[in-house]
Coordinates of C-alpha atoms in Angstrom, one line a residue:
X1 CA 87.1 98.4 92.1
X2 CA 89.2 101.7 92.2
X3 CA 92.9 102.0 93.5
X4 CA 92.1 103.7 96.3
X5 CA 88.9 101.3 98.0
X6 CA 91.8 98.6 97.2
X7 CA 94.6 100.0 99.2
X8 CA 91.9 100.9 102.2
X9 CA 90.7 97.2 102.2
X10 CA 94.2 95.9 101.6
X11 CA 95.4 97.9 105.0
X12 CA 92.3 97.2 107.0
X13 CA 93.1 93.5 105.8
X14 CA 96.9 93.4 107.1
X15 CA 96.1 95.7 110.5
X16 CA 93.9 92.8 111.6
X17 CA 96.6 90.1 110.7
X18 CA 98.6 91.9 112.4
X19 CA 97.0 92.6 115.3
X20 CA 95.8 88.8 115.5
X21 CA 99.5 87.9 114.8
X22 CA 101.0 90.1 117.7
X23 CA 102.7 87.6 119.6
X24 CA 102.4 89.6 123.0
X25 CA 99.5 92.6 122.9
X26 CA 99.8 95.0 126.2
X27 CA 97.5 94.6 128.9
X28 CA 94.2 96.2 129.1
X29 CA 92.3 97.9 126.5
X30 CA 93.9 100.9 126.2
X31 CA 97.0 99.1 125.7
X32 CA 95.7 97.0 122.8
X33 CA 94.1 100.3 121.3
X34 CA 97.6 102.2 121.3
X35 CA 99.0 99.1 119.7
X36 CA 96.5 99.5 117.0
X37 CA 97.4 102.7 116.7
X38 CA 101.3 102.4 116.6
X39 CA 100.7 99.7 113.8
X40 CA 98.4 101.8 111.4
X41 CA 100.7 104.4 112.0
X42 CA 103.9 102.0 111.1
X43 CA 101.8 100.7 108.0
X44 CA 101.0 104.2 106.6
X45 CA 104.2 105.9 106.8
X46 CA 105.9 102.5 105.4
X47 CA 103.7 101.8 102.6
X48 CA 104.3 98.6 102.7
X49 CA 103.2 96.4 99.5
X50 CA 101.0 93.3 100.1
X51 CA 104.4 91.2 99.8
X52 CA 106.6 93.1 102.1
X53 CA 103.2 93.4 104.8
X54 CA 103.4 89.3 104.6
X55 CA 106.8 89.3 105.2
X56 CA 107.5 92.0 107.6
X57 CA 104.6 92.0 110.0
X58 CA 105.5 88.5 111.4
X59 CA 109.9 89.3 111.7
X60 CA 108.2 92.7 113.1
X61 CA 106.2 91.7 116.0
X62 CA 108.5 88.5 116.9
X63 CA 111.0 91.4 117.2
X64 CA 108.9 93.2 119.2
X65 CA 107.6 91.1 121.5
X66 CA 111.3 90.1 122.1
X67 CA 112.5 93.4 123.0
X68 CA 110.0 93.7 125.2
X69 CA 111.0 90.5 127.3
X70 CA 114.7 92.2 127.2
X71 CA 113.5 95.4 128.6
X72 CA 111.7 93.8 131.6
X73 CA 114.4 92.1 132.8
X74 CA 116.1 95.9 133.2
X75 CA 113.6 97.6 135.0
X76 CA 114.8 99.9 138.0
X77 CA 111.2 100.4 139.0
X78 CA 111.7 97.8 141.9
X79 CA 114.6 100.4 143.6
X80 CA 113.7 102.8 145.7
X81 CA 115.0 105.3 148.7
X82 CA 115.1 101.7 151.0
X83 CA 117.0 99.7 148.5
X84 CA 121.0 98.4 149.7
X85 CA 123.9 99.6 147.6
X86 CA 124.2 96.0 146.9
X87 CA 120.7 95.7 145.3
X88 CA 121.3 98.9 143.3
X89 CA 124.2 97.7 141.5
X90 CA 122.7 94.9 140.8
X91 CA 119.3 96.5 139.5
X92 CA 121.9 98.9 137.5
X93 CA 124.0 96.1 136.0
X94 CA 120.7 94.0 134.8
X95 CA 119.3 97.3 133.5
X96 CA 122.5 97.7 131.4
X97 CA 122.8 94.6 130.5
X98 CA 119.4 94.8 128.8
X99 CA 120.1 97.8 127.3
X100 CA 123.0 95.9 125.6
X101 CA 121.0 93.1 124.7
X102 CA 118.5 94.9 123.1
X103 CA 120.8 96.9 120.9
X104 CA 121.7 93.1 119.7
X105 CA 119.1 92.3 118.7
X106 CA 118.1 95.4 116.5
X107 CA 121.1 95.1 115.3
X108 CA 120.0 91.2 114.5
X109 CA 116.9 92.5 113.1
X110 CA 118.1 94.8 111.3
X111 CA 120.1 92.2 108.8
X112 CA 116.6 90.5 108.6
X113 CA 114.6 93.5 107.7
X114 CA 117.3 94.1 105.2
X115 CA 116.1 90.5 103.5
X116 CA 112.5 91.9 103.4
X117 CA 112.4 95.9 102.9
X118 CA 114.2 98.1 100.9
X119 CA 116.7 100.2 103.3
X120 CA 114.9 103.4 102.7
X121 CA 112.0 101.7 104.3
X122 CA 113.9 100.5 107.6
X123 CA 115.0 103.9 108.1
X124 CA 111.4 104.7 107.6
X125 CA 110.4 102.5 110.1
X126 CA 113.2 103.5 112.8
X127 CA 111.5 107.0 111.9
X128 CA 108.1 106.1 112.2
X129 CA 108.5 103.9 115.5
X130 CA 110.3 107.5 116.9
X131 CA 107.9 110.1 115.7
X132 CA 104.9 107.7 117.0
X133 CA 106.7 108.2 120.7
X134 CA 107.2 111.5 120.3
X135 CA 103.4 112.6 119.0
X136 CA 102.2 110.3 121.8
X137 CA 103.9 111.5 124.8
X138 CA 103.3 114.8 123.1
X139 CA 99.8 114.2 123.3
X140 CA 99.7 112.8 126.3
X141 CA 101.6 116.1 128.2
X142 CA 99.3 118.2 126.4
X143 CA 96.1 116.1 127.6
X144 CA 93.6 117.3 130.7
X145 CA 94.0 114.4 133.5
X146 CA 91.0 112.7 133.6
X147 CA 92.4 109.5 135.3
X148 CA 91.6 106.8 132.6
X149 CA 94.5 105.9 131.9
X150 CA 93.1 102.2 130.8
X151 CA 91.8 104.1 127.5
X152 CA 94.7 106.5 126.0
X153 CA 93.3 108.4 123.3
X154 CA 95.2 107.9 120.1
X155 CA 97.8 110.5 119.5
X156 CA 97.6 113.4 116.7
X157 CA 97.3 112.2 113.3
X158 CA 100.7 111.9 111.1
X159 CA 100.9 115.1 109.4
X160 CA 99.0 117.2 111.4
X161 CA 100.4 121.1 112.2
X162 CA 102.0 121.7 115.9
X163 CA 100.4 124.2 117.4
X164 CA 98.5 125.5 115.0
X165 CA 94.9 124.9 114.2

């Protein structure tokens, strides 16, 4: 078998693990395609060895589906024009609390990745998880509005020129 049908089988094999391993997918289809999407994007710009995949994809998704239980808890999306000066400093304080919370526990994940990858690769992956944001609400400005937003299309492959075709 050559090198290359290797490494293709070898990430088709660890973006299903991973996938199947995510402790808390998004709802909806489109959600669990732009999941797919963030983690093939993660895995190629990593380039993660077969050990390091093993190893990081579980500490990786525990810490992501933790985050997202932090960032719930400080939504302001409940406020609005109505809402008591009470119920905003509240909403505030919870919001900032979370915030502080979740810089814990990066910061707690971050000694744990260190066990696992290389530290060139964490800073690729607090690159990769950035630029994957940025192409996507990039893409997602520069889309028509068709009103399915259930099925986000994926966002510009890595690499790819801006602005220029």
């Amino acid at each position: 078998m050559s090198y290359k049908l290797l490494q293709s089988l070898f990430f088709a094999f660890f973006l299903f693990f991973s996938l199947s391993a995510y402790a808390q997918p998004p709802e909806g289809k489109g959600g669990k395609r732009l999941e797919a999407l963030r983690i093939a994007y993660i895995t190629e710009k990593l380039q993660l060895t077969p050990q390091e995949a093993q190893t990081f994809w579980p500490v990786f998704n525990e810490y992501q589906a933790k985050l997202k239980d932090i960032r719930k808890q400080g939504k302001l999306e409940s406020l609005d024009d109505n809402s008591s000066d009470a119920d905003i400093e509240k909403a505030v304080a919870a919001h900032f609390d979370a915030e502080t919370k979740a810089i814990a526990l990066q910061k707690e994940y971050f000694v744990q990745l260190k066990k696992i990858l290389p530290l060139k690769k964490i800073v690729k992956l607090l690159k990769a998880e950035h630029e994957f944001k940025n192409r996507l609400l990039e893409h997602l400005r520069n889309r028509p509005n068709d009103g399915d937003d259930e099925n986000p299309p994926p966002p510009p492959p890595p690499g790819r020129p801006r602005g220029r075709r």
